[in-house]
Amino acid sequence: MERTLIIVKPDAVRNRHMGDIIKRIEQENFTILGIRYTKLSLDQAREFYAVHKERPFYGSLCSFMSQGPILVAALAAEGAVQKWRTLIGATDPAEAADGTIRKLFAESKEANAVHGSDSPENAKNEIAFFFKESDLVSG
Ligand code: UDP
Ligand code: MG
Protein backbone atom coordinates (compact mmCIF):
# COMPACT_ATOMS: atom_id res chain seq x y z
CA MET A 1 0.00 0.00 0.00
CA GLU A 2 1.36 3.46 -0.91
CA ARG A 3 2.26 5.87 1.88
CA THR A 4 2.18 9.64 2.25
CA LEU A 5 3.17 12.14 4.94
CA ILE A 6 0.65 14.78 5.89
CA ILE A 7 0.94 17.76 8.23
CA VAL A 8 -1.82 19.84 9.76
CA LYS A 9 0.04 23.17 9.72
CA PRO A 10 0.16 25.73 12.58
CA ASP A 11 -2.68 27.86 11.12
CA ALA A 12 -5.12 24.94 11.01
CA VAL A 13 -4.15 23.75 14.50
CA ARG A 14 -4.60 27.32 15.82
CA ASN A 15 -7.96 27.60 14.04
CA ARG A 16 -9.10 24.31 15.64
CA HIS A 17 -9.42 22.33 12.42
CA MET A 18 -7.47 19.23 13.52
CA GLY A 19 -10.71 17.35 14.15
CA ASP A 20 -12.22 18.35 10.80
CA ILE A 21 -9.10 17.15 9.00
CA ILE A 22 -8.84 13.85 10.89
CA LYS A 23 -12.52 13.31 10.08
CA ARG A 24 -11.76 13.66 6.35
CA ILE A 25 -8.82 11.25 6.70
CA GLU A 26 -11.18 8.67 8.20
CA GLN A 27 -14.03 9.33 5.74
CA GLU A 28 -11.63 8.86 2.81
CA ASN A 29 -10.50 5.51 4.22
CA PHE A 30 -6.82 6.24 4.73
CA THR A 31 -5.07 3.92 7.16
CA ILE A 32 -3.27 5.89 9.88
CA LEU A 33 0.16 4.31 10.36
CA GLY A 34 1.41 6.91 12.81
CA ILE A 35 0.32 10.27 14.22
CA ARG A 36 2.24 12.86 16.26
CA TYR A 37 1.41 16.23 17.78
CA THR A 38 4.63 18.21 17.88
CA LYS A 39 6.28 21.54 17.21
CA LEU A 40 9.15 22.13 14.79
CA SER A 41 12.16 24.21 15.72
CA LEU A 42 13.25 26.71 13.08
CA ASP A 43 16.16 24.41 12.21
CA GLN A 44 13.84 21.42 11.82
CA ALA A 45 11.54 23.43 9.53
CA ARG A 46 14.56 24.48 7.46
CA GLU A 47 15.64 20.87 7.13
CA PHE A 48 12.15 19.59 6.27
CA TYR A 49 11.71 22.22 3.54
CA ALA A 50 15.35 22.16 2.33
CA VAL A 51 14.21 21.42 -1.25
CA HIS A 52 12.75 24.95 -1.31
CA LYS A 53 15.81 26.74 0.12
CA GLU A 54 16.43 28.79 -3.04
CA ARG A 55 12.80 29.92 -3.29
CA PRO A 56 11.84 33.45 -2.19
CA PHE A 57 9.23 32.15 0.24
CA TYR A 58 11.61 29.78 2.10
CA GLY A 59 12.48 32.01 5.07
CA SER A 60 8.92 33.06 5.73
CA LEU A 61 7.64 29.48 5.27
CA CYS A 62 10.14 28.08 7.80
CA SER A 63 9.28 30.78 10.30
CA PHE A 64 5.54 30.09 9.85
CA MET A 65 5.98 26.31 10.16
CA SER A 66 7.84 26.67 13.46
CA GLN A 67 5.50 29.22 15.03
CA GLY A 68 3.12 26.75 16.64
CA PRO A 69 2.19 23.10 17.09
CA ILE A 70 1.48 20.81 14.16
CA LEU A 71 -0.13 17.40 13.72
CA VAL A 72 1.89 15.00 11.57
CA ALA A 73 0.58 11.69 10.23
CA ALA A 74 1.86 8.88 8.06
CA LEU A 75 -1.04 7.54 6.01
CA ALA A 76 -1.48 4.58 3.70
CA ALA A 77 -3.98 4.04 0.88
CA GLU A 78 -4.09 2.94 -2.71
CA GLY A 79 -2.42 5.87 -4.53
CA ALA A 80 -2.09 7.71 -1.18
CA VAL A 81 0.12 10.55 -2.48
CA GLN A 82 -2.22 11.66 -5.27
CA LYS A 83 -5.34 10.81 -3.28
CA TRP A 84 -4.29 13.21 -0.48
CA ARG A 85 -3.16 15.93 -2.89
CA THR A 86 -6.52 15.81 -4.67
CA LEU A 87 -8.28 16.04 -1.31
CA ILE A 88 -6.27 19.10 -0.18
CA GLY A 89 -6.44 21.10 -3.43
CA ALA A 90 -4.10 23.70 -4.94
CA THR A 91 -1.30 25.31 -2.91
CA ASP A 92 -3.09 28.68 -3.02
CA PRO A 93 -6.53 28.30 -1.40
CA ALA A 94 -7.85 30.95 -3.79
CA GLU A 95 -7.21 28.44 -6.57
CA ALA A 96 -8.27 25.31 -4.67
CA ALA A 97 -11.41 23.47 -5.79
CA ASP A 98 -14.61 23.68 -3.76
CA GLY A 99 -14.75 21.15 -0.93
CA THR A 100 -10.98 20.67 -0.72
CA ILE A 101 -9.28 20.98 2.66
CA ARG A 102 -7.33 24.07 1.64
CA LYS A 103 -10.43 25.75 0.20
CA LEU A 104 -12.31 25.07 3.43
CA PHE A 105 -9.63 25.73 6.04
CA ALA A 106 -6.57 27.58 4.68
CA GLU A 107 -5.82 31.20 5.50
CA SER A 108 -3.43 32.06 2.66
CA LYS A 109 -0.98 30.61 0.14
CA GLU A 110 1.60 30.24 2.93
CA ALA A 111 -0.72 29.38 5.83
CA ASN A 112 -2.51 26.78 3.74
CA ALA A 113 -3.67 24.38 6.44
CA VAL A 114 -1.98 21.16 5.32
CA HIS A 115 1.08 19.56 3.75
CA GLY A 116 1.15 16.48 1.54
CA SER A 117 4.12 14.62 0.04
CA ASP A 118 4.46 15.12 -3.71
CA SER A 119 5.78 11.65 -4.65
CA PRO A 120 6.03 8.19 -3.08
CA GLU A 121 9.82 8.60 -2.88
CA ASN A 122 9.60 11.94 -1.07
CA ALA A 123 6.90 10.44 1.17
CA LYS A 124 9.40 7.80 2.29
CA ASN A 125 11.95 10.47 3.29
CA GLU A 126 9.35 12.72 4.92
CA ILE A 127 7.90 9.83 6.95
CA ALA A 128 11.43 8.95 8.12
CA PHE A 129 11.90 12.60 9.18
CA PHE A 130 9.15 12.20 11.80
CA PHE A 131 8.77 8.47 12.51
CA LYS A 132 10.89 5.42 13.20
CA GLU A 133 9.67 2.51 11.10
CA SER A 134 9.16 0.53 14.33
CA ASP A 135 6.72 3.19 15.59
CA LEU A 136 4.39 2.77 12.60
CA VAL A 137 1.34 0.56 13.04
CA SER A 138 0.37 -1.56 10.05
CA GLY A 139 -3.05 -3.14 9.91
N1 UDP B 1 4.44 28.48 -0.31
C1 UDP B 1 4.39 29.87 -0.14
N2 UDP B 1 4.40 30.66 -1.26
C2 UDP B 1 4.47 30.14 -2.53
C3 UDP B 1 4.53 28.75 -2.69
C4 UDP B 1 4.51 27.94 -1.56
O1 UDP B 1 4.35 30.36 0.97
O2 UDP B 1 4.48 30.92 -3.50
C5 UDP B 1 4.44 27.62 0.88
C6 UDP B 1 3.10 26.93 1.12
O3 UDP B 1 2.91 26.79 2.53
C7 UDP B 1 3.34 25.57 0.47
C8 UDP B 1 4.80 25.31 0.83
O4 UDP B 1 5.41 26.59 0.72
O5 UDP B 1 2.47 24.60 0.97
C9 UDP B 1 5.53 24.33 -0.05
O6 UDP B 1 5.38 24.74 -1.39
P1 UDP B 1 5.01 23.70 -2.53
O7 UDP B 1 5.24 24.36 -3.84
O8 UDP B 1 5.72 22.41 -2.28
O9 UDP B 1 3.43 23.52 -2.35
P2 UDP B 1 2.57 22.26 -1.86
O10 UDP B 1 3.27 21.02 -2.33
O11 UDP B 1 2.49 22.34 -0.35
O12 UDP B 1 1.22 22.44 -2.49
MG1 MG C 1 5.23 20.44 -1.96
JSON list of C-alpha atoms and ligand atoms in Angstrom, two decimals:
[
{"chain": "A", "resi": 1, "resn": "MET", "atom": "CA", "xyz": [0.00, 0.00, 0.00]},
{"chain": "A", "resi": 2, "resn": "GLU", "atom": "CA", "xyz": [1.36, 3.46, -0.91]},
{"chain": "A", "resi": 3, "resn": "ARG", "atom": "CA", "xyz": [2.26, 5.87, 1.88]},
{"chain": "A", "resi": 4, "resn": "THR", "atom": "CA", "xyz": [2.18, 9.64, 2.25]},
{"chain": "A", "resi": 5, "resn": "LEU", "atom": "CA", "xyz": [3.17, 12.14, 4.94]},
{"chain": "A", "resi": 6, "resn": "ILE", "atom": "CA", "xyz": [0.65, 14.78, 5.89]},
{"chain": "A", "resi": 7, "resn": "ILE", "atom": "CA", "xyz": [0.94, 17.76, 8.23]},
{"chain": "A", "resi": 8, "resn": "VAL", "atom": "CA", "xyz": [-1.82, 19.84, 9.76]},
{"chain": "A", "resi": 9, "resn": "LYS", "atom": "CA", "xyz": [0.04, 23.17, 9.72]},
{"chain": "A", "resi": 10, "resn": "PRO", "atom": "CA", "xyz": [0.16, 25.73, 12.58]},
{"chain": "A", "resi": 11, "resn": "ASP", "atom": "CA", "xyz": [-2.68, 27.86, 11.12]},
{"chain": "A", "resi": 12, "resn": "ALA", "atom": "CA", "xyz": [-5.12, 24.94, 11.01]},
{"chain": "A", "resi": 13, "resn": "VAL", "atom": "CA", "xyz": [-4.15, 23.75, 14.50]},
{"chain": "A", "resi": 14, "resn": "ARG", "atom": "CA", "xyz": [-4.60, 27.32, 15.82]},
{"chain": "A", "resi": 15, "resn": "ASN", "atom": "CA", "xyz": [-7.96, 27.60, 14.04]},
{"chain": "A", "resi": 16, "resn": "ARG", "atom": "CA", "xyz": [-9.10, 24.31, 15.64]},
{"chain": "A", "resi": 17, "resn": "HIS", "atom": "CA", "xyz": [-9.42, 22.33, 12.42]},
{"chain": "A", "resi": 18, "resn": "MET", "atom": "CA", "xyz": [-7.47, 19.23, 13.52]},
{"chain": "A", "resi": 19, "resn": "GLY", "atom": "CA", "xyz": [-10.71, 17.35, 14.15]},
{"chain": "A", "resi": 20, "resn": "ASP", "atom": "CA", "xyz": [-12.22, 18.35, 10.80]},
{"chain": "A", "resi": 21, "resn": "ILE", "atom": "CA", "xyz": [-9.10, 17.15, 9.00]},
{"chain": "A", "resi": 22, "resn": "ILE", "atom": "CA", "xyz": [-8.84, 13.85, 10.89]},
{"chain": "A", "resi": 23, "resn": "LYS", "atom": "CA", "xyz": [-12.52, 13.31, 10.08]},
{"chain": "A", "resi": 24, "resn": "ARG", "atom": "CA", "xyz": [-11.76, 13.66, 6.35]},
{"chain": "A", "resi": 25, "resn": "ILE", "atom": "CA", "xyz": [-8.82, 11.25, 6.70]},
{"chain": "A", "resi": 26, "resn": "GLU", "atom": "CA", "xyz": [-11.18, 8.67, 8.20]},
{"chain": "A", "resi": 27, "resn": "GLN", "atom": "CA", "xyz": [-14.03, 9.33, 5.74]},
{"chain": "A", "resi": 28, "resn": "GLU", "atom": "CA", "xyz": [-11.63, 8.86, 2.81]},
{"chain": "A", "resi": 29, "resn": "ASN", "atom": "CA", "xyz": [-10.50, 5.51, 4.22]},
{"chain": "A", "resi": 30, "resn": "PHE", "atom": "CA", "xyz": [-6.82, 6.24, 4.73]},
{"chain": "A", "resi": 31, "resn": "THR", "atom": "CA", "xyz": [-5.07, 3.92, 7.16]},
{"chain": "A", "resi": 32, "resn": "ILE", "atom": "CA", "xyz": [-3.27, 5.89, 9.88]},
{"chain": "A", "resi": 33, "resn": "LEU", "atom": "CA", "xyz": [0.16, 4.31, 10.36]},
{"chain": "A", "resi": 34, "resn": "GLY", "atom": "CA", "xyz": [1.41, 6.91, 12.81]},
{"chain": "A", "resi": 35, "resn": "ILE", "atom": "CA", "xyz": [0.32, 10.27, 14.22]},
{"chain": "A", "resi": 36, "resn": "ARG", "atom": "CA", "xyz": [2.24, 12.86, 16.26]},
{"chain": "A", "resi": 37, "resn": "TYR", "atom": "CA", "xyz": [1.41, 16.23, 17.78]},
{"chain": "A", "resi": 38, "resn": "THR", "atom": "CA", "xyz": [4.63, 18.21, 17.88]},
{"chain": "A", "resi": 39, "resn": "LYS", "atom": "CA", "xyz": [6.28, 21.54, 17.21]},
{"chain": "A", "resi": 40, "resn": "LEU", "atom": "CA", "xyz": [9.15, 22.13, 14.79]},
{"chain": "A", "resi": 41, "resn": "SER", "atom": "CA", "xyz": [12.16, 24.21, 15.72]},
{"chain": "A", "resi": 42, "resn": "LEU", "atom": "CA", "xyz": [13.25, 26.71, 13.08]},
{"chain": "A", "resi": 43, "resn": "ASP", "atom": "CA", "xyz": [16.16, 24.41, 12.21]},
{"chain": "A", "resi": 44, "resn": "GLN", "atom": "CA", "xyz": [13.84, 21.42, 11.82]},
{"chain": "A", "resi": 45, "resn": "ALA", "atom": "CA", "xyz": [11.54, 23.43, 9.53]},
{"chain": "A", "resi": 46, "resn": "ARG", "atom": "CA", "xyz": [14.56, 24.48, 7.46]},
{"chain": "A", "resi": 47, "resn": "GLU", "atom": "CA", "xyz": [15.64, 20.87, 7.13]},
{"chain": "A", "resi": 48, "resn": "PHE", "atom": "CA", "xyz": [12.15, 19.59, 6.27]},
{"chain": "A", "resi": 49, "resn": "TYR", "atom": "CA", "xyz": [11.71, 22.22, 3.54]},
{"chain": "A", "resi": 50, "resn": "ALA", "atom": "CA", "xyz": [15.35, 22.16, 2.33]},
{"chain": "A", "resi": 51, "resn": "VAL", "atom": "CA", "xyz": [14.21, 21.42, -1.25]},
{"chain": "A", "resi": 52, "resn": "HIS", "atom": "CA", "xyz": [12.75, 24.95, -1.31]},
{"chain": "A", "resi": 53, "resn": "LYS", "atom": "CA", "xyz": [15.81, 26.74, 0.12]},
{"chain": "A", "resi": 54, "resn": "GLU", "atom": "CA", "xyz": [16.43, 28.79, -3.04]},
{"chain": "A", "resi": 55, "resn": "ARG", "atom": "CA", "xyz": [12.80, 29.92, -3.29]},
{"chain": "A", "resi": 56, "resn": "PRO", "atom": "CA", "xyz": [11.84, 33.45, -2.19]},
{"chain": "A", "resi": 57, "resn": "PHE", "atom": "CA", "xyz": [9.23, 32.15, 0.24]},
{"chain": "A", "resi": 58, "resn": "TYR", "atom": "CA", "xyz": [11.61, 29.78, 2.10]},
{"chain": "A", "resi": 59, "resn": "GLY", "atom": "CA", "xyz": [12.48, 32.01, 5.07]},
{"chain": "A", "resi": 60, "resn": "SER", "atom": "CA", "xyz": [8.92, 33.06, 5.73]},
{"chain": "A", "resi": 61, "resn": "LEU", "atom": "CA", "xyz": [7.64, 29.48, 5.27]},
{"chain": "A", "resi": 62, "resn": "CYS", "atom": "CA", "xyz": [10.14, 28.08, 7.80]},
{"chain": "A", "resi": 63, "resn": "SER", "atom": "CA", "xyz": [9.28, 30.78, 10.30]},
{"chain": "A", "resi": 64, "resn": "PHE", "atom": "CA", "xyz": [5.54, 30.09, 9.85]},
{"chain": "A", "resi": 65, "resn": "MET", "atom": "CA", "xyz": [5.98, 26.31, 10.16]},
{"chain": "A", "resi": 66, "resn": "SER", "atom": "CA", "xyz": [7.84, 26.67, 13.46]},
{"chain": "A", "resi": 67, "resn": "GLN", "atom": "CA", "xyz": [5.50, 29.22, 15.03]},
{"chain": "A", "resi": 68, "resn": "GLY", "atom": "CA", "xyz": [3.12, 26.75, 16.64]},
{"chain": "A", "resi": 69, "resn": "PRO", "atom": "CA", "xyz": [2.19, 23.10, 17.09]},
{"chain": "A", "resi": 70, "resn": "ILE", "atom": "CA", "xyz": [1.48, 20.81, 14.16]},
{"chain": "A", "resi": 71, "resn": "LEU", "atom": "CA", "xyz": [-0.13, 17.40, 13.72]},
{"chain": "A", "resi": 72, "resn": "VAL", "atom": "CA", "xyz": [1.89, 15.00, 11.57]},
{"chain": "A", "resi": 73, "resn": "ALA", "atom": "CA", "xyz": [0.58, 11.69, 10.23]},
{"chain": "A", "resi": 74, "resn": "ALA", "atom": "CA", "xyz": [1.86, 8.88, 8.06]},
{"chain": "A", "resi": 75, "resn": "LEU", "atom": "CA", "xyz": [-1.04, 7.54, 6.01]},
{"chain": "A", "resi": 76, "resn": "ALA", "atom": "CA", "xyz": [-1.48, 4.58, 3.70]},
{"chain": "A", "resi": 77, "resn": "ALA", "atom": "CA", "xyz": [-3.98, 4.04, 0.88]},
{"chain": "A", "resi": 78, "resn": "GLU", "atom": "CA", "xyz": [-4.09, 2.94, -2.71]},
{"chain": "A", "resi": 79, "resn": "GLY", "atom": "CA", "xyz": [-2.42, 5.87, -4.53]},
{"chain": "A", "resi": 80, "resn": "ALA", "atom": "CA", "xyz": [-2.09, 7.71, -1.18]},
{"chain": "A", "resi": 81, "resn": "VAL", "atom": "CA", "xyz": [0.12, 10.55, -2.48]},
{"chain": "A", "resi": 82, "resn": "GLN", "atom": "CA", "xyz": [-2.22, 11.66, -5.27]},
{"chain": "A", "resi": 83, "resn": "LYS", "atom": "CA", "xyz": [-5.34, 10.81, -3.28]},
{"chain": "A", "resi": 84, "resn": "TRP", "atom": "CA", "xyz": [-4.29, 13.21, -0.48]},
{"chain": "A", "resi": 85, "resn": "ARG", "atom": "CA", "xyz": [-3.16, 15.93, -2.89]},
{"chain": "A", "resi": 86, "resn": "THR", "atom": "CA", "xyz": [-6.52, 15.81, -4.67]},
{"chain": "A", "resi": 87, "resn": "LEU", "atom": "CA", "xyz": [-8.28, 16.04, -1.31]},
{"chain": "A", "resi": 88, "resn": "ILE", "atom": "CA", "xyz": [-6.27, 19.10, -0.18]},
{"chain": "A", "resi": 89, "resn": "GLY", "atom": "CA", "xyz": [-6.44, 21.10, -3.43]},
{"chain": "A", "resi": 90, "resn": "ALA", "atom": "CA", "xyz": [-4.10, 23.70, -4.94]},
{"chain": "A", "resi": 91, "resn": "THR", "atom": "CA", "xyz": [-1.30, 25.31, -2.91]},
{"chain": "A", "resi": 92, "resn": "ASP", "atom": "CA", "xyz": [-3.09, 28.68, -3.02]},
{"chain": "A", "resi": 93, "resn": "PRO", "atom": "CA", "xyz": [-6.53, 28.30, -1.40]},
{"chain": "A", "resi": 94, "resn": "ALA", "atom": "CA", "xyz": [-7.85, 30.95, -3.79]},
{"chain": "A", "resi": 95, "resn": "GLU", "atom": "CA", "xyz": [-7.21, 28.44, -6.57]},
{"chain": "A", "resi": 96, "resn": "ALA", "atom": "CA", "xyz": [-8.27, 25.31, -4.67]},
{"chain": "A", "resi": 97, "resn": "ALA", "atom": "CA", "xyz": [-11.41, 23.47, -5.79]},
{"chain": "A", "resi": 98, "resn": "ASP", "atom": "CA", "xyz": [-14.61, 23.68, -3.76]},
{"chain": "A", "resi": 99, "resn": "GLY", "atom": "CA", "xyz": [-14.75, 21.15, -0.93]},
{"chain": "A", "resi": 100, "resn": "THR", "atom": "CA", "xyz": [-10.98, 20.67, -0.72]},
{"chain": "A", "resi": 101, "resn": "ILE", "atom": "CA", "xyz": [-9.28, 20.98, 2.66]},
{"chain": "A", "resi": 102, "resn": "ARG", "atom": "CA", "xyz": [-7.33, 24.07, 1.64]},
{"chain": "A", "resi": 103, "resn": "LYS", "atom": "CA", "xyz": [-10.43, 25.75, 0.20]},
{"chain": "A", "resi": 104, "resn": "LEU", "atom": "CA", "xyz": [-12.31, 25.07, 3.43]},
{"chain": "A", "resi": 105, "resn": "PHE", "atom": "CA", "xyz": [-9.63, 25.73, 6.04]},
{"chain": "A", "resi": 106, "resn": "ALA", "atom": "CA", "xyz": [-6.57, 27.58, 4.68]},
{"chain": "A", "resi": 107, "resn": "GLU", "atom": "CA", "xyz": [-5.82, 31.20, 5.50]},
{"chain": "A", "resi": 108, "resn": "SER", "atom": "CA", "xyz": [-3.43, 32.06, 2.66]},
{"chain": "A", "resi": 109, "resn": "LYS", "atom": "CA", "xyz": [-0.98, 30.61, 0.14]},
{"chain": "A", "resi": 110, "resn": "GLU", "atom": "CA", "xyz": [1.60, 30.24, 2.93]},
{"chain": "A", "resi": 111, "resn": "ALA", "atom": "CA", "xyz": [-0.72, 29.38, 5.83]},
{"chain": "A", "resi": 112, "resn": "ASN", "atom": "CA", "xyz": [-2.51, 26.78, 3.74]},
{"chain": "A", "resi": 113, "resn": "ALA", "atom": "CA", "xyz": [-3.67, 24.38, 6.44]},
{"chain": "A", "resi": 114, "resn": "VAL", "atom": "CA", "xyz": [-1.98, 21.16, 5.32]},
{"chain": "A", "resi": 115, "resn": "HIS", "atom": "CA", "xyz": [1.08, 19.56, 3.75]},
{"chain": "A", "resi": 116, "resn": "GLY", "atom": "CA", "xyz": [1.15, 16.48, 1.54]},
{"chain": "A", "resi": 117, "resn": "SER", "atom": "CA", "xyz": [4.12, 14.62, 0.04]},
{"chain": "A", "resi": 118, "resn": "ASP", "atom": "CA", "xyz": [4.46, 15.12, -3.71]},
{"chain": "A", "resi": 119, "resn": "SER", "atom": "CA", "xyz": [5.78, 11.65, -4.65]},
{"chain": "A", "resi": 120, "resn": "PRO", "atom": "CA", "xyz": [6.03, 8.19, -3.08]},
{"chain": "A", "resi": 121, "resn": "GLU", "atom": "CA", "xyz": [9.82, 8.60, -2.88]},
{"chain": "A", "resi": 122, "resn": "ASN", "atom": "CA", "xyz": [9.60, 11.94, -1.07]},
{"chain": "A", "resi": 123, "resn": "ALA", "atom": "CA", "xyz": [6.90, 10.44, 1.17]},
{"chain": "A", "resi": 124, "resn": "LYS", "atom": "CA", "xyz": [9.40, 7.80, 2.29]},
{"chain": "A", "resi": 125, "resn": "ASN", "atom": "CA", "xyz": [11.95, 10.47, 3.29]},
{"chain": "A", "resi": 126, "resn": "GLU", "atom": "CA", "xyz": [9.35, 12.72, 4.92]},
{"chain": "A", "resi": 127, "resn": "ILE", "atom": "CA", "xyz": [7.90, 9.83, 6.95]},
{"chain": "A", "resi": 128, "resn": "ALA", "atom": "CA", "xyz": [11.43, 8.95, 8.12]},
{"chain": "A", "resi": 129, "resn": "PHE", "atom": "CA", "xyz": [11.90, 12.60, 9.18]},
{"chain": "A", "resi": 130, "resn": "PHE", "atom": "CA", "xyz": [9.15, 12.20, 11.80]},
{"chain": "A", "resi": 131, "resn": "PHE", "atom": "CA", "xyz": [8.77, 8.47, 12.51]},
{"chain": "A", "resi": 132, "resn": "LYS", "atom": "CA", "xyz": [10.89, 5.42, 13.20]},
{"chain": "A", "resi": 133, "resn": "GLU", "atom": "CA", "xyz": [9.67, 2.51, 11.10]},
{"chain": "A", "resi": 134, "resn": "SER", "atom": "CA", "xyz": [9.16, 0.53, 14.33]},
{"chain": "A", "resi": 135, "resn": "ASP", "atom": "CA", "xyz": [6.72, 3.19, 15.59]},
{"chain": "A", "resi": 136, "resn": "LEU", "atom": "CA", "xyz": [4.39, 2.77, 12.60]},
{"chain": "A", "resi": 137, "resn": "VAL", "atom": "CA", "xyz": [1.34, 0.56, 13.04]},
{"chain": "A", "resi": 138, "resn": "SER", "atom": "CA", "xyz": [0.37, -1.56, 10.05]},
{"chain": "A", "resi": 139, "resn": "GLY", "atom": "CA", "xyz": [-3.05, -3.14, 9.91]},
{"chain": "B", "resi": 1, "resn": "UDP", "atom": "N1", "xyz": [4.44, 28.48, -0.31]},
{"chain": "B", "resi": 1, "resn": "UDP", "atom": "C1", "xyz": [4.39, 29.87, -0.14]},
{"chain": "B", "resi": 1, "resn": "UDP", "atom": "N2", "xyz": [4.40, 30.66, -1.26]},
{"chain": "B", "resi": 1, "resn": "UDP", "atom": "C2", "xyz": [4.47, 30.14, -2.53]},
{"chain": "B", "resi": 1, "resn": "UDP", "atom": "C3", "xyz": [4.53, 28.75, -2.69]},
{"chain": "B", "resi": 1, "resn": "UDP", "atom": "C4", "xyz": [4.51, 27.94, -1.56]},
{"chain": "B", "resi": 1, "resn": "UDP", "atom": "O1", "xyz": [4.35, 30.36, 0.97]},
{"chain": "B", "resi": 1, "resn": "UDP", "atom": "O2", "xyz": [4.48, 30.92, -3.50]},
{"chain": "B", "resi": 1, "resn": "UDP", "atom": "C5", "xyz": [4.44, 27.62, 0.88]},
{"chain": "B", "resi": 1, "resn": "UDP", "atom": "C6", "xyz": [3.10, 26.93, 1.12]},
{"chain": "B", "resi": 1, "resn": "UDP", "atom": "O3", "xyz": [2.91, 26.79, 2.53]},
{"chain": "B", "resi": 1, "resn": "UDP", "atom": "C7", "xyz": [3.34, 25.57, 0.47]},
{"chain": "B", "resi": 1, "resn": "UDP", "atom": "C8", "xyz": [4.80, 25.31, 0.83]},
{"chain": "B", "resi": 1, "resn": "UDP", "atom": "O4", "xyz": [5.41, 26.59, 0.72]},
{"chain": "B", "resi": 1, "resn": "UDP", "atom": "O5", "xyz": [2.47, 24.60, 0.97]},
{"chain": "B", "resi": 1, "resn": "UDP", "atom": "C9", "xyz": [5.53, 24.33, -0.05]},
{"chain": "B", "resi": 1, "resn": "UDP", "atom": "O6", "xyz": [5.38, 24.74, -1.39]},
{"chain": "B", "resi": 1, "resn": "UDP", "atom": "P1", "xyz": [5.01, 23.70, -2.53]},
{"chain": "B", "resi": 1, "resn": "UDP", "atom": "O7", "xyz": [5.24, 24.36, -3.84]},
{"chain": "B", "resi": 1, "resn": "UDP", "atom": "O8", "xyz": [5.72, 22.41, -2.28]},
{"chain": "B", "resi": 1, "resn": "UDP", "atom": "O9", "xyz": [3.43, 23.52, -2.35]},
{"chain": "B", "resi": 1, "resn": "UDP", "atom": "P2", "xyz": [2.57, 22.26, -1.86]},
{"chain": "B", "resi": 1, "resn": "UDP", "atom": "O10", "xyz": [3.27, 21.02, -2.33]},
{"chain": "B", "resi": 1, "resn": "UDP", "atom": "O11", "xyz": [2.49, 22.34, -0.35]},
{"chain": "B", "resi": 1, "resn": "UDP", "atom": "O12", "xyz": [1.22, 22.44, -2.49]},
{"chain": "B", "resi": 2, "resn": "MG", "atom": "MG", "xyz": [5.23, 20.44, -1.96]}
]
